[in-house]
Amino acid sequence: MKVSVTYDGGFSALSKRIEENIEAIVAAGAEAVAQSARDMCPVDTGKLQSSINVSTNASSAEISADTDYAAYVEFGTSKMAAQPYLVPSLLLNTEAILYAITAELESL
């Protein structure tokens, strides 16, 4: 009995498509976390919530809240209890990140 296995180079093509689209793939995962952070963010004026954004650079993403007091809300102060929204959104959205990345990969 003889068995023959032939590789058609399909992984190479997929790898190239992933490399070409890596920024969109990473951005999809990061956007899932950012949306969760917006949902979890305490709202008074809405300024902090609307300042949460995603910036991507090739194969990395950064989720930030661009107000002077964002860190005080996240971590608290000696006079104010913490109201975390960024770190918990990352920790709670591992599945959402993987789903967003998977959906982006499946669209390739």
PDB file of C-alpha atoms in Angstrom:
ATOM      1  CA  MET A   1       0.000   0.000   0.000  1.00  0.00           C
ATOM      2  CA  LYS A   2       1.229   3.441  -0.867  1.00  0.00           C
ATOM      3  CA  VAL A   3       0.003   6.808   0.427  1.00  0.00           C
ATOM      4  CA  SER A   4       0.928  10.069  -1.179  1.00  0.00           C
ATOM      5  CA  VAL A   5       0.457  13.491   0.392  1.00  0.00           C
ATOM      6  CA  THR A   6       0.804  16.667  -1.616  1.00  0.00           C
ATOM      7  CA  TYR A   7       0.803  20.161  -0.206  1.00  0.00           C
ATOM      8  CA  ASP A   8      -0.702  22.732  -2.543  1.00  0.00           C
ATOM      9  CA  GLY A   9       0.801  25.802  -0.849  1.00  0.00           C
ATOM     10  CA  GLY A  10      -2.540  26.891   0.612  1.00  0.00           C
ATOM     11  CA  PHE A  11      -1.035  27.917   3.925  1.00  0.00           C
ATOM     12  CA  SER A  12       1.447  30.149   2.160  1.00  0.00           C
ATOM     13  CA  ALA A  13      -1.365  31.973   0.417  1.00  0.00           C
ATOM     14  CA  LEU A  14      -3.333  32.305   3.674  1.00  0.00           C
ATOM     15  CA  SER A  15      -0.238  33.491   5.511  1.00  0.00           C
ATOM     16  CA  LYS A  16       0.319  36.172   2.890  1.00  0.00           C
ATOM     17  CA  ARG A  17      -3.305  37.332   3.130  1.00  0.00           C
ATOM     18  CA  ILE A  18      -3.062  37.513   6.934  1.00  0.00           C
ATOM     19  CA  GLU A  19       0.156  39.503   6.679  1.00  0.00           C
ATOM     20  CA  GLU A  20      -1.454  41.903   4.209  1.00  0.00           C
ATOM     21  CA  ASN A  21      -4.473  42.379   6.503  1.00  0.00           C
ATOM     22  CA  ILE A  22      -2.893  42.138   9.959  1.00  0.00           C
ATOM     23  CA  GLU A  23      -3.702  45.742  10.882  1.00  0.00           C
ATOM     24  CA  ALA A  24      -7.418  45.206  10.214  1.00  0.00           C
ATOM     25  CA  ILE A  25      -7.339  41.898  12.078  1.00  0.00           C
ATOM     26  CA  VAL A  26      -5.717  43.439  15.168  1.00  0.00           C
ATOM     27  CA  ALA A  27      -7.991  46.496  14.943  1.00  0.00           C
ATOM     28  CA  ALA A  28     -11.089  44.287  14.976  1.00  0.00           C
ATOM     29  CA  GLY A  29     -10.027  42.708  18.268  1.00  0.00           C
ATOM     30  CA  ALA A  30      -9.051  46.054  19.772  1.00  0.00           C
ATOM     31  CA  GLU A  31     -12.343  47.644  18.766  1.00  0.00           C
ATOM     32  CA  ALA A  32     -14.233  44.920  20.648  1.00  0.00           C
ATOM     33  CA  VAL A  33     -12.329  45.876  23.814  1.00  0.00           C
ATOM     34  CA  ALA A  34     -12.793  49.613  23.218  1.00  0.00           C
ATOM     35  CA  GLN A  35     -16.541  49.227  22.777  1.00  0.00           C
ATOM     36  CA  SER A  36     -16.740  47.264  26.001  1.00  0.00           C
ATOM     37  CA  ALA A  37     -14.725  49.964  27.777  1.00  0.00           C
ATOM     38  CA  ARG A  38     -17.155  52.607  26.483  1.00  0.00           C
ATOM     39  CA  ASP A  39     -20.041  50.525  27.803  1.00  0.00           C
ATOM     40  CA  MET A  40     -18.380  50.018  31.218  1.00  0.00           C
ATOM     41  CA  CYS A  41     -17.112  53.570  31.598  1.00  0.00           C
ATOM     42  CA  PRO A  42     -18.845  55.657  34.260  1.00  0.00           C
ATOM     43  CA  VAL A  43     -20.678  58.541  32.609  1.00  0.00           C
ATOM     44  CA  ASP A  44     -21.135  62.014  34.033  1.00  0.00           C
ATOM     45  CA  THR A  45     -20.624  64.369  31.107  1.00  0.00           C
ATOM     46  CA  GLY A  46     -19.762  61.671  28.555  1.00  0.00           C
ATOM     47  CA  LYS A  47     -16.357  63.214  27.828  1.00  0.00           C
ATOM     48  CA  LEU A  48     -14.386  60.251  29.181  1.00  0.00           C
ATOM     49  CA  GLN A  49     -16.588  57.744  27.381  1.00  0.00           C
ATOM     50  CA  SER A  50     -16.277  59.525  24.042  1.00  0.00           C
ATOM     51  CA  SER A  51     -12.501  59.842  24.450  1.00  0.00           C
ATOM     52  CA  ILE A  52     -11.959  56.069  24.345  1.00  0.00           C
ATOM     53  CA  ASN A  53     -10.409  55.220  21.000  1.00  0.00           C
ATOM     54  CA  VAL A  54      -8.267  52.703  19.168  1.00  0.00           C
ATOM     55  CA  SER A  55      -5.108  53.410  17.245  1.00  0.00           C
ATOM     56  CA  THR A  56      -3.321  50.728  15.270  1.00  0.00           C
ATOM     57  CA  ASN A  57       0.182  50.423  13.940  1.00  0.00           C
ATOM     58  CA  ALA A  58       0.939  47.390  11.794  1.00  0.00           C
ATOM     59  CA  SER A  59       0.561  44.433  14.159  1.00  0.00           C
ATOM     60  CA  SER A  60      -0.332  46.239  17.393  1.00  0.00           C
ATOM     61  CA  ALA A  61      -3.200  48.283  18.744  1.00  0.00           C
ATOM     62  CA  GLU A  62      -3.558  50.760  21.561  1.00  0.00           C
ATOM     63  CA  ILE A  63      -6.796  51.495  23.357  1.00  0.00           C
ATOM     64  CA  SER A  64      -6.713  54.778  25.212  1.00  0.00           C
ATOM     65  CA  ALA A  65      -8.931  57.206  27.059  1.00  0.00           C
ATOM     66  CA  ASP A  66      -7.726  60.693  26.239  1.00  0.00           C
ATOM     67  CA  THR A  67      -8.782  62.870  29.159  1.00  0.00           C
ATOM     68  CA  ASP A  68      -6.683  64.306  31.953  1.00  0.00           C
ATOM     69  CA  TYR A  69      -8.619  62.296  34.526  1.00  0.00           C
ATOM     70  CA  ALA A  70      -8.919  58.899  32.801  1.00  0.00           C
ATOM     71  CA  ALA A  71      -6.302  57.239  35.027  1.00  0.00           C
ATOM     72  CA  TYR A  72      -7.920  58.662  38.170  1.00  0.00           C
ATOM     73  CA  VAL A  73     -11.236  57.068  37.244  1.00  0.00           C
ATOM     74  CA  GLU A  74      -9.582  53.747  36.338  1.00  0.00           C
ATOM     75  CA  PHE A  75      -7.329  53.460  39.383  1.00  0.00           C
ATOM     76  CA  GLY A  76      -8.913  55.842  41.896  1.00  0.00           C
ATOM     77  CA  THR A  77      -7.257  58.393  44.151  1.00  0.00           C
ATOM     78  CA  SER A  78      -6.893  58.878  47.896  1.00  0.00           C
ATOM     79  CA  LYS A  79     -10.253  60.682  47.800  1.00  0.00           C
ATOM     80  CA  MET A  80     -12.079  58.674  45.136  1.00  0.00           C
ATOM     81  CA  ALA A  81     -12.659  54.957  44.704  1.00  0.00           C
ATOM     82  CA  ALA A  82     -11.509  53.334  41.486  1.00  0.00           C
ATOM     83  CA  GLN A  83     -14.113  52.781  38.774  1.00  0.00           C
ATOM     84  CA  PRO A  84     -12.183  50.495  36.421  1.00  0.00           C
ATOM     85  CA  TYR A  85     -13.329  50.285  32.812  1.00  0.00           C
ATOM     86  CA  LEU A  86     -10.243  49.712  30.599  1.00  0.00           C
ATOM     87  CA  VAL A  87      -8.499  46.803  32.329  1.00  0.00           C
ATOM     88  CA  PRO A  88     -11.746  44.905  33.040  1.00  0.00           C
ATOM     89  CA  SER A  89     -12.883  45.348  29.436  1.00  0.00           C
ATOM     90  CA  LEU A  90      -9.676  43.682  28.250  1.00  0.00           C
ATOM     91  CA  LEU A  91      -9.937  40.853  30.759  1.00  0.00           C
ATOM     92  CA  LEU A  92     -13.640  40.248  30.121  1.00  0.00           C
ATOM     93  CA  ASN A  93     -13.365  40.279  26.345  1.00  0.00           C
ATOM     94  CA  THR A  94     -10.852  37.586  25.544  1.00  0.00           C
ATOM     95  CA  GLU A  95     -13.526  35.630  23.685  1.00  0.00           C
ATOM     96  CA  ALA A  96     -14.781  38.739  21.903  1.00  0.00           C
ATOM     97  CA  ILE A  97     -11.241  39.547  20.797  1.00  0.00           C
ATOM     98  CA  LEU A  98     -10.774  36.033  19.439  1.00  0.00           C
ATOM     99  CA  TYR A  99     -14.191  36.160  17.749  1.00  0.00           C
ATOM    100  CA  ALA A 100     -13.419  39.526  16.108  1.00  0.00           C
ATOM    101  CA  ILE A 101     -10.066  38.218  14.890  1.00  0.00           C
ATOM    102  CA  THR A 102     -11.651  34.968  13.658  1.00  0.00           C
ATOM    103  CA  ALA A 103     -14.391  36.855  11.813  1.00  0.00           C
ATOM    104  CA  GLU A 104     -11.796  39.081  10.152  1.00  0.00           C
ATOM    105  CA  LEU A 105      -9.719  36.020   9.169  1.00  0.00           C
ATOM    106  CA  GLU A 106     -12.773  34.261   7.761  1.00  0.00           C
ATOM    107  CA  SER A 107     -13.501  37.267   5.565  1.00  0.00           C
ATOM    108  CA  LEU A 108     -10.100  36.926   3.851  1.00  0.00           C
TER     109      LEU A 108
END
